[in-house]
Structures are given as C-alpha cells and as structure tokens.
Amino acid sequence: MVSPAIALAFLPLLLTLLIRYRHYLRLLYRAVLAAWLRDRLTGVPREHRAFQYLLAHAVPGDPRHVLSTLDRWSYGCEHLPSVGPVKGRIVSRLLAERAPRRVLELGTHCGYGAVLLAAGLPPGARLCTVEGNPQLASVAQKVIRLAGFDERTVEVIVGPSEEVIPRLRERHGLAATDFVFMDHGKRCYLRDLRLLESHRLLAPGATVVADNVLFPGAPRFLQYAKSCGRYRCRVHRASLEYFPAIPDGLAELRYTGDG
C-alpha cells in the first residue's frame, strides 16, 4: 500500500501533468466519453443528433449556413470530427487557387467536408466522396442534399476506400482527379495515396490535401510525400477542429509525376 508521504510526493507531478494536458483530457471527454454516454442514453447516434439540429436551425440550400450551423453544434453541443472552420478556410483557399474540375474526398463522415468542397467548386465541376460506414454515408447524403447539392455535383460512394479507389474509373467515371481531400483513417493515408498513384488517378499537377497530419498525426504519409520525389509538400499549421489550444495541420501535396 502506498504511504501518504509517497502519494504527496507525486501530487505536484500529477497536477503538472493535468495542467499541461488539460486540453487533451477535455478532447477525450467531449469527443469520446460524452458522445458514448449520450449515444447509450438516447439510443440515437451523435451524427443523427447533429442532423436533427441542422434541420431545426440551418437554412436549406445555403451551404455556408449549413457549415456554420454544424460549427455551432460542435462548439456548443457535441464534438464532430470534421475539418472545422479554421482549417476549412485553408481548404477553401486552395480550392479557389486550383479551380479543380474533378475532386475526390476520402472520408465523408457527416458531410461537412463534402459541403465545404462542393461550395468551392467551379461551375460544372464534380465531387466524388467516399465513406466506408453506411450509416454515416446516409447522414452525409442528407446533409449534402440539405445544403443544395444534387447527385450530379456530389456523388456519395459507400465502401472501404481501398476497394473503391481501384474501381473509380470503371464504375464512377473518374479517370483522374485534380484535387483530393483526405480526412478518413490516418493509417490509410499512405496506402490510399499509393493506390491513387498505381491506378493513375492523379492528374498532372493534382493537389492532395490531408487533414490531421500533426494530430493525431500521419508520420509515414508525410515521410513518403517528402522523400518519394513525386510531390512538392507543404504543411499548413493550424489547430485541431474546435480545440484551438491543440496544434494540428493540413498537408498540401502537389503531384509532379513519377520520381
């Protein structure tokens, strides 16, 4: 049994750790524990609760208002792992600079990123967004349609990214993409980037943007992008969505061809 003297000796260290990592503890509570508890108590998944909030507060057909409403939900109600407004402005700026015609999103979740991307597309452009979870894809479809985008502009593809990517050309008519936004499992980033390469789905000069490369992080993806000779790589430092005290960043890759 630990004596009171030893316990008191460790108290300053414990307090220091709690203060230093308080923002991460808050993230753990809001993003994991509180969401899990509300799911069990209500019997309604968090993303469905967010959509009900959208229906009550968002202006249909106005993508910017849909996004700001989701931001209000995530700041004031429950955390959603979306790209968020801070990093979202970086994505919107890159879209405006590139004006891509063919856009691919990996990781739709509840549709936040898809609405953000679709709102920045030039006329006649097309977005294919991939989600492996059918329940999340169903919510995303409703959010995207609520924002005013039909299937001609945004196609939601349900299935694991490693299975969808090889059939994008044949089944979905995506011969090559000008802009890719990755916001799915961070361990999948490198695998899926190499799949895009091997199936020649990256157009010359294509831009690949990957979220959360600093937190929770995608070190192998970054190492490959910087060393393989196929990309010019830049990391845009920002903060984690809805947690300004937690550092994060977006990776911007410009495809230059085979190294």
mmCIF file with all atom_site columns, N, CA, C and O in Angstrom, residues 209-240:
data_model
loop_
_atom_site.group_PDB
_atom_site.id
_atom_site.type_symbol
_atom_site.label_atom_id
_atom_site.label_alt_id
_atom_site.label_comp_id
_atom_site.label_asym_id
_atom_site.label_entity_id
_atom_site.label_seq_id
_atom_site.pdbx_PDB_ins_code
_atom_site.Cartn_x
_atom_site.Cartn_y
_atom_site.Cartn_z
_atom_site.occupancy
_atom_site.B_iso_or_equiv
_atom_site.pdbx_formal_charge
_atom_site.auth_seq_id
_atom_site.auth_comp_id
_atom_site.auth_asym_id
_atom_site.auth_atom_id
_atom_site.pdbx_PDB_model_num
ATOM 1   N N  . VAL A 1 209 ? -4.695 17.140 -50.375 1.00 0.00 ? 209 VAL A N  1
ATOM 2   C CA . VAL A 1 209 ? -4.736 17.796 -49.069 1.00 0.00 ? 209 VAL A CA 1
ATOM 3   C C  . VAL A 1 209 ? -5.153 16.757 -48.032 1.00 0.00 ? 209 VAL A C  1
ATOM 4   O O  . VAL A 1 209 ? -6.154 16.056 -48.214 1.00 0.00 ? 209 VAL A O  1
ATOM 5   N N  . ALA A 1 210 ? -4.384 16.633 -46.966 1.00 0.00 ? 210 ALA A N  1
ATOM 6   C CA . ALA A 1 210 ? -4.651 15.642 -45.923 1.00 0.00 ? 210 ALA A CA 1
ATOM 7   C C  . ALA A 1 210 ? -4.799 16.340 -44.576 1.00 0.00 ? 210 ALA A C  1
ATOM 8   O O  . ALA A 1 210 ? -3.927 17.127 -44.184 1.00 0.00 ? 210 ALA A O  1
ATOM 9   N N  . ASP A 1 211 ? -5.884 16.043 -43.881 1.00 0.00 ? 211 ASP A N  1
ATOM 10  C CA . ASP A 1 211 ? -6.165 16.665 -42.583 1.00 0.00 ? 211 ASP A CA 1
ATOM 11  C C  . ASP A 1 211 ? -5.531 15.852 -41.454 1.00 0.00 ? 211 ASP A C  1
ATOM 12  O O  . ASP A 1 211 ? -5.219 14.674 -41.604 1.00 0.00 ? 211 ASP A O  1
ATOM 13  N N  . ASN A 1 212 ? -5.331 16.525 -40.315 1.00 0.00 ? 212 ASN A N  1
ATOM 14  C CA . ASN A 1 212 ? -4.869 15.889 -39.068 1.00 0.00 ? 212 ASN A CA 1
ATOM 15  C C  . ASN A 1 212 ? -3.512 15.211 -39.202 1.00 0.00 ? 212 ASN A C  1
ATOM 16  O O  . ASN A 1 212 ? -3.263 14.181 -38.580 1.00 0.00 ? 212 ASN A O  1
ATOM 17  N N  . VAL A 1 213 ? -2.619 15.782 -39.996 1.00 0.00 ? 213 VAL A N  1
ATOM 18  C CA . VAL A 1 213 ? -1.308 15.140 -40.185 1.00 0.00 ? 213 VAL A CA 1
ATOM 19  C C  . VAL A 1 213 ? -0.376 15.372 -38.998 1.00 0.00 ? 213 VAL A C  1
ATOM 20  O O  . VAL A 1 213 ? 0.640  14.681 -38.867 1.00 0.00 ? 213 VAL A O  1
ATOM 21  N N  . LEU A 1 214 ? -0.724 16.331 -38.112 1.00 0.00 ? 214 LEU A N  1
ATOM 22  C CA . LEU A 1 214 ? 0.083  16.563 -36.917 1.00 0.00 ? 214 LEU A CA 1
ATOM 23  C C  . LEU A 1 214 ? -0.584 15.993 -35.669 1.00 0.00 ? 214 LEU A C  1
ATOM 24  O O  . LEU A 1 214 ? 0.096  15.543 -34.755 1.00 0.00 ? 214 LEU A O  1
ATOM 25  N N  . PHE A 1 215 ? -1.916 16.030 -35.620 1.00 0.00 ? 215 PHE A N  1
ATOM 26  C CA . PHE A 1 215 ? -2.662 15.408 -34.520 1.00 0.00 ? 215 PHE A CA 1
ATOM 27  C C  . PHE A 1 215 ? -3.950 14.837 -35.061 1.00 0.00 ? 215 PHE A C  1
ATOM 28  O O  . PHE A 1 215 ? -4.752 15.577 -35.634 1.00 0.00 ? 215 PHE A O  1
ATOM 29  N N  . PRO A 1 216 ? -4.219 13.544 -34.893 1.00 0.00 ? 216 PRO A N  1
ATOM 30  C CA . PRO A 1 216 ? -3.353 12.555 -34.241 1.00 0.00 ? 216 PRO A CA 1
ATOM 31  C C  . PRO A 1 216 ? -2.087 12.199 -34.994 1.00 0.00 ? 216 PRO A C  1
ATOM 32  O O  . PRO A 1 216 ? -1.207 11.546 -34.457 1.00 0.00 ? 216 PRO A O  1
ATOM 33  N N  . GLY A 1 217 ? -1.977 12.642 -36.251 1.00 0.00 ? 217 GLY A N  1
ATOM 34  C CA . GLY A 1 217 ? -0.718 12.505 -36.968 1.00 0.00 ? 217 GLY A CA 1
ATOM 35  C C  . GLY A 1 217 ? -0.704 11.408 -38.010 1.00 0.00 ? 217 GLY A C  1
ATOM 36  O O  . GLY A 1 217 ? -1.383 10.393 -37.878 1.00 0.00 ? 217 GLY A O  1
ATOM 37  N N  . ALA A 1 218 ? 0.083  11.651 -39.066 1.00 0.00 ? 218 ALA A N  1
ATOM 38  C CA . ALA A 1 218 ? 0.280  10.670 -40.135 1.00 0.00 ? 218 ALA A CA 1
ATOM 39  C C  . ALA A 1 218 ? 1.749  10.721 -40.565 1.00 0.00 ? 218 ALA A C  1
ATOM 40  O O  . ALA A 1 218 ? 2.072  11.142 -41.679 1.00 0.00 ? 218 ALA A O  1
ATOM 41  N N  . PRO A 1 219 ? 2.669  10.295 -39.676 1.00 0.00 ? 219 PRO A N  1
ATOM 42  C CA . PRO A 1 219 ? 4.105  10.475 -39.943 1.00 0.00 ? 219 PRO A CA 1
ATOM 43  C C  . PRO A 1 219 ? 4.613  9.701  -41.156 1.00 0.00 ? 219 PRO A C  1
ATOM 44  O O  . PRO A 1 219 ? 5.456  10.217 -41.911 1.00 0.00 ? 219 PRO A O  1
ATOM 45  N N  . ARG A 1 220 ? 4.145  8.481  -41.366 1.00 0.00 ? 220 ARG A N  1
ATOM 46  C CA . ARG A 1 220 ? 4.623  7.691  -42.513 1.00 0.00 ? 220 ARG A CA 1
ATOM 47  C C  . ARG A 1 220 ? 4.160  8.314  -43.829 1.00 0.00 ? 220 ARG A C  1
ATOM 48  O O  . ARG A 1 220 ? 4.894  8.329  -44.821 1.00 0.00 ? 220 ARG A O  1
ATOM 49  N N  . PHE A 1 221 ? 2.956  8.837  -43.832 1.00 0.00 ? 221 PHE A N  1
ATOM 50  C CA . PHE A 1 221 ? 2.427  9.531  -45.004 1.00 0.00 ? 221 PHE A CA 1
ATOM 51  C C  . PHE A 1 221 ? 3.289  10.754 -45.330 1.00 0.00 ? 221 PHE A C  1
ATOM 52  O O  . PHE A 1 221 ? 3.683  10.966 -46.494 1.00 0.00 ? 221 PHE A O  1
ATOM 53  N N  . LEU A 1 222 ? 3.594  11.558 -44.325 1.00 0.00 ? 222 LEU A N  1
ATOM 54  C CA . LEU A 1 222 ? 4.404  12.751 -44.536 1.00 0.00 ? 222 LEU A CA 1
ATOM 55  C C  . LEU A 1 222 ? 5.814  12.397 -44.997 1.00 0.00 ? 222 LEU A C  1
ATOM 56  O O  . LEU A 1 222 ? 6.371  13.037 -45.897 1.00 0.00 ? 222 LEU A O  1
ATOM 57  N N  . GLN A 1 223 ? 6.394  11.381 -44.374 1.00 0.00 ? 223 GLN A N  1
ATOM 58  C CA . GLN A 1 223 ? 7.740  10.970 -44.759 1.00 0.00 ? 223 GLN A CA 1
ATOM 59  C C  . GLN A 1 223 ? 7.782  10.537 -46.226 1.00 0.00 ? 223 GLN A C  1
ATOM 60  O O  . GLN A 1 223 ? 8.686  10.912 -46.977 1.00 0.00 ? 223 GLN A O  1
ATOM 61  N N  . TYR A 1 224 ? 6.790  9.763  -46.633 1.00 0.00 ? 224 TYR A N  1
ATOM 62  C CA . TYR A 1 224 ? 6.740  9.306  -48.021 1.00 0.00 ? 224 TYR A CA 1
ATOM 63  C C  . TYR A 1 224 ? 6.558  10.488 -48.971 1.00 0.00 ? 224 TYR A C  1
ATOM 64  O O  . TYR A 1 224 ? 7.256  10.591 -49.995 1.00 0.00 ? 224 TYR A O  1
ATOM 65  N N  . ALA A 1 225 ? 5.634  11.387 -48.657 1.00 0.00 ? 225 ALA A N  1
ATOM 66  C CA . ALA A 1 225 ? 5.358  12.526 -49.537 1.00 0.00 ? 225 ALA A CA 1
ATOM 67  C C  . ALA A 1 225 ? 6.585  13.409 -49.722 1.00 0.00 ? 225 ALA A C  1
ATOM 68  O O  . ALA A 1 225 ? 6.809  13.946 -50.814 1.00 0.00 ? 225 ALA A O  1
ATOM 69  N N  . LYS A 1 226 ? 7.389  13.534 -48.667 1.00 0.00 ? 226 LYS A N  1
ATOM 70  C CA . LYS A 1 226 ? 8.563  14.401 -48.731 1.00 0.00 ? 226 LYS A CA 1
ATOM 71  C C  . LYS A 1 226 ? 9.755  13.739 -49.399 1.00 0.00 ? 226 LYS A C  1
ATOM 72  O O  . LYS A 1 226 ? 10.645 14.432 -49.908 1.00 0.00 ? 226 LYS A O  1
ATOM 73  N N  . SER A 1 227 ? 9.797  12.401 -49.400 1.00 0.00 ? 227 SER A N  1
ATOM 74  C CA . SER A 1 227 ? 11.010 11.715 -49.853 1.00 0.00 ? 227 SER A CA 1
ATOM 75  C C  . SER A 1 227 ? 10.874 10.951 -51.163 1.00 0.00 ? 227 SER A C  1
ATOM 76  O O  . SER A 1 227 ? 11.882 10.578 -51.753 1.00 0.00 ? 227 SER A O  1
ATOM 77  N N  . CYS A 1 228 ? 9.641  10.722 -51.640 1.00 0.00 ? 228 CYS A N  1
ATOM 78  C CA . CYS A 1 228 ? 9.474  9.844  -52.803 1.00 0.00 ? 228 CYS A CA 1
ATOM 79  C C  . CYS A 1 228 ? 9.810  10.531 -54.122 1.00 0.00 ? 228 CYS A C  1
ATOM 80  O O  . CYS A 1 228 ? 9.981  9.859  -55.147 1.00 0.00 ? 228 CYS A O  1
ATOM 81  N N  . GLY A 1 229 ? 9.862  11.853 -54.119 1.00 0.00 ? 229 GLY A N  1
ATOM 82  C CA . GLY A 1 229 ? 10.207 12.568 -55.348 1.00 0.00 ? 229 GLY A CA 1
ATOM 83  C C  . GLY A 1 229 ? 9.035  12.847 -56.272 1.00 0.00 ? 229 GLY A C  1
ATOM 84  O O  . GLY A 1 229 ? 9.231  13.388 -57.367 1.00 0.00 ? 229 GLY A O  1
ATOM 85  N N  . ARG A 1 230 ? 7.816  12.515 -55.849 1.00 0.00 ? 230 ARG A N  1
ATOM 86  C CA . ARG A 1 230 ? 6.646  12.721 -56.706 1.00 0.00 ? 230 ARG A CA 1
ATOM 87  C C  . ARG A 1 230 ? 5.841  13.965 -56.325 1.00 0.00 ? 230 ARG A C  1
ATOM 88  O O  . ARG A 1 230 ? 4.913  14.336 -57.048 1.00 0.00 ? 230 ARG A O  1
ATOM 89  N N  . TYR A 1 231 ? 6.186  14.585 -55.198 1.00 0.00 ? 231 TYR A N  1
ATOM 90  C CA . TYR A 1 231 ? 5.360  15.676 -54.698 1.00 0.00 ? 231 TYR A CA 1
ATOM 91  C C  . TYR A 1 231 ? 6.221  16.840 -54.202 1.00 0.00 ? 231 TYR A C  1
ATOM 92  O O  . TYR A 1 231 ? 7.341  16.648 -53.729 1.00 0.00 ? 231 TYR A O  1
ATOM 93  N N  . ARG A 1 232 ? 5.640  18.017 -54.301 1.00 0.00 ? 232 ARG A N  1
ATOM 94  C CA . ARG A 1 232 ? 6.118  19.155 -53.522 1.00 0.00 ? 232 ARG A CA 1
ATOM 95  C C  . ARG A 1 232 ? 5.197  19.239 -52.313 1.00 0.00 ? 232 ARG A C  1
ATOM 96  O O  . ARG A 1 232 ? 3.975  19.359 -52.466 1.00 0.00 ? 232 ARG A O  1
ATOM 97  N N  . CYS A 1 233 ? 5.757  19.174 -51.130 1.00 0.00 ? 233 CYS A N  1
ATOM 98  C CA . CYS A 1 233 ? 4.965  19.014 -49.899 1.00 0.00 ? 233 CYS A CA 1
ATOM 99  C C  . CYS A 1 233 ? 5.107  20.234 -48.995 1.00 0.00 ? 233 CYS A C  1
ATOM 100 O O  . CYS A 1 233 ? 6.210  20.751 -48.790 1.00 0.00 ? 233 CYS A O  1
ATOM 101 N N  . ARG A 1 234 ? 3.981  20.671 -48.470 1.00 0.00 ? 234 ARG A N  1
ATOM 102 C CA . ARG A 1 234 ? 3.953  21.780 -47.507 1.00 0.00 ? 234 ARG A CA 1
ATOM 103 C C  . ARG A 1 234 ? 2.945  21.451 -46.414 1.00 0.00 ? 234 ARG A C  1
ATOM 104 O O  . ARG A 1 234 ? 1.874  20.899 -46.710 1.00 0.00 ? 234 ARG A O  1
ATOM 105 N N  . VAL A 1 235 ? 3.268  21.775 -45.174 1.00 0.00 ? 235 VAL A N  1
ATOM 106 C CA . VAL A 1 235 ? 2.347  21.577 -44.054 1.00 0.00 ? 235 VAL A CA 1
ATOM 107 C C  . VAL A 1 235 ? 1.838  22.940 -43.586 1.00 0.00 ? 235 VAL A C  1
ATOM 108 O O  . VAL A 1 235 ? 2.621  23.819 -43.234 1.00 0.00 ? 235 VAL A O  1
ATOM 109 N N  . HIS A 1 236 ? 0.523  23.110 -43.623 1.00 0.00 ? 236 HIS A N  1
ATOM 110 C CA . HIS A 1 236 ? -0.116 24.329 -43.130 1.00 0.00 ? 236 HIS A CA 1
ATOM 111 C C  . HIS A 1 236 ? -0.475 24.106 -41.666 1.00 0.00 ? 236 HIS A C  1
ATOM 112 O O  . HIS A 1 236 ? -1.373 23.319 -41.343 1.00 0.00 ? 236 HIS A O  1
ATOM 113 N N  . ARG A 1 237 ? 0.205  24.793 -40.788 1.00 0.00 ? 237 ARG A N  1
ATOM 114 C CA . ARG A 1 237 ? -0.031 24.603 -39.356 1.00 0.00 ? 237 ARG A CA 1
ATOM 115 C C  . ARG A 1 237 ? -1.269 25.384 -38.921 1.00 0.00 ? 237 ARG A C  1
ATOM 116 O O  . ARG A 1 237 ? -1.472 26.530 -39.302 1.00 0.00 ? 237 ARG A O  1
ATOM 117 N N  . ALA A 1 238 ? -2.076 24.725 -38.110 1.00 0.00 ? 238 ALA A N  1
ATOM 118 C CA . ALA A 1 238 ? -3.310 25.337 -37.608 1.00 0.00 ? 238 ALA A CA 1
ATOM 119 C C  . ALA A 1 238 ? -3.600 24.707 -36.248 1.00 0.00 ? 238 ALA A C  1
ATOM 120 O O  . ALA A 1 238 ? -2.666 24.316 -35.526 1.00 0.00 ? 238 ALA A O  1
ATOM 121 N N  . SER A 1 239 ? -4.866 24.599 -35.895 1.00 0.00 ? 239 SER A N  1
ATOM 122 C CA . SER A 1 239 ? -5.253 23.953 -34.642 1.00 0.00 ? 239 SER A CA 1
ATOM 123 C C  . SER A 1 239 ? -6.274 22.868 -34.938 1.00 0.00 ? 239 SER A C  1
ATOM 124 O O  . SER A 1 239 ? -6.909 22.854 -35.998 1.00 0.00 ? 239 SER A O  1
ATOM 125 N N  . LEU A 1 240 ? -6.420 21.955 -33.997 1.00 0.00 ? 240 LEU A N  1
ATOM 126 C CA . LEU A 1 240 ? -7.401 20.896 -34.144 1.00 0.00 ? 240 LEU A CA 1
ATOM 127 C C  . LEU A 1 240 ? -8.796 21.504 -34.186 1.00 0.00 ? 240 LEU A C  1
ATOM 128 O O  . LEU A 1 240 ? -9.085 22.483 -33.495 1.00 0.00 ? 240 LEU A O  1
#
